[in-house]
mmCIF file of C-alpha atoms in Angstrom:
data_model
loop_
_atom_site.group_PDB
_atom_site.id
_atom_site.type_symbol
_atom_site.label_atom_id
_atom_site.label_comp_id
_atom_site.label_asym_id
_atom_site.label_seq_id
_atom_site.Cartn_x
_atom_site.Cartn_y
_atom_site.Cartn_z
ATOM 1 C CA MET C 261 -41.114 67.747 -75.544
ATOM 2 C CA MET C 262 -39.407 68.296 -78.727
ATOM 3 C CA LEU C 263 -41.184 68.388 -81.952
ATOM 4 C CA HIS C 264 -39.166 67.003 -85.092
ATOM 5 C CA ASN C 265 -39.966 67.295 -88.288
ATOM 6 C CA VAL C 266 -42.318 70.265 -88.545
ATOM 7 C CA HIS C 267 -42.614 73.283 -90.765
ATOM 8 C CA TRP C 268 -41.743 76.453 -88.607
ATOM 9 C CA GLN C 269 -42.554 80.045 -89.387
ATOM 10 C CA PHE C 270 -41.663 82.872 -87.178
ATOM 11 C CA LEU C 271 -43.216 86.226 -87.239
ATOM 12 C CA GLN C 272 -41.674 89.074 -85.065
ATOM 13 C CA ALA C 273 -44.376 90.999 -83.192
ATOM 14 C CA GLY C 274 -42.896 93.511 -80.884
ATOM 15 C CA SER C 275 -40.788 91.859 -78.138
ATOM 16 C CA PHE C 276 -42.563 88.484 -78.671
ATOM 17 C CA GLU C 277 -42.332 85.912 -81.469
ATOM 18 C CA THR C 278 -44.980 83.955 -82.287
ATOM 19 C CA THR C 279 -44.328 80.413 -83.851
ATOM 20 C CA TYR C 280 -46.843 78.303 -85.973
ATOM 21 C CA TYR C 281 -46.165 74.676 -86.937
ATOM 22 C CA TYR C 282 -48.045 71.996 -88.820
ATOM 23 C CA LEU C 283 -48.509 68.477 -87.419
ATOM 24 C CA PRO C 284 -49.266 66.385 -90.406
ATOM 25 C CA LEU C 285 -49.902 63.141 -88.706
ATOM 26 C CA SER C 286 -52.857 64.807 -86.571
ATOM 27 C CA GLY C 287 -53.579 67.305 -89.107
ATOM 28 C CA SER C 288 -53.384 70.255 -86.559
ATOM 29 C CA VAL C 289 -51.589 73.496 -86.251
ATOM 30 C CA CYS C 290 -50.099 74.599 -83.137
ATOM 31 C CA VAL C 291 -49.661 78.413 -82.399
ATOM 32 C CA CYS C 292 -46.994 79.387 -79.550
ATOM 33 C CA MET C 293 -46.368 82.700 -78.466
ATOM 34 C CA TRP C 294 -42.495 82.940 -76.739
ATOM 35 C CA MET C 295 -41.235 85.404 -74.794
ATOM 36 C CA GLU C 296 -38.408 87.529 -75.740
ATOM 37 C CA LYS C 297 -35.464 85.359 -76.467
ATOM 38 C CA LEU C 298 -32.429 85.770 -73.993
ATOM 39 C CA GLU C 299 -28.887 84.592 -75.019
ATOM 40 C CA ASP C 300 -28.278 80.980 -74.705
ATOM 41 C CA ALA C 301 -31.720 80.524 -73.146
ATOM 42 C CA ARG C 302 -34.619 78.656 -74.500
ATOM 43 C CA PRO C 303 -37.873 81.046 -74.340
ATOM 44 C CA PRO C 304 -40.650 79.710 -72.362
ATOM 45 C CA VAL C 305 -44.163 79.059 -73.676
ATOM 46 C CA ILE C 306 -46.621 81.461 -72.579
ATOM 47 C CA TYR C 307 -49.493 79.572 -74.284
ATOM 48 C CA CYS C 308 -49.787 76.888 -77.080
ATOM 49 C CA SER C 309 -53.052 75.941 -78.258
ATOM 50 C CA THR C 310 -53.804 73.338 -81.096
ATOM 51 C CA THR C 311 -56.472 73.641 -83.866
ATOM 52 C CA ASN C 312 -57.906 71.023 -86.165
ATOM 53 C CA VAL C 313 -57.535 71.783 -89.717
ATOM 54 C CA TYR C 314 -60.013 70.517 -92.051
#
């Protein structure tokens, strides 16, 4: 599922890339950790957890 109109923040951590994006409508933040990117390949999701923001 593609997510549009979200704010992306990329943090490099070794050979992994952690992505944080905010979902304004649901008021939640999803944290996804991606495997190391390969050329012309979309990295698979290791985990994606959603937490409520109050």
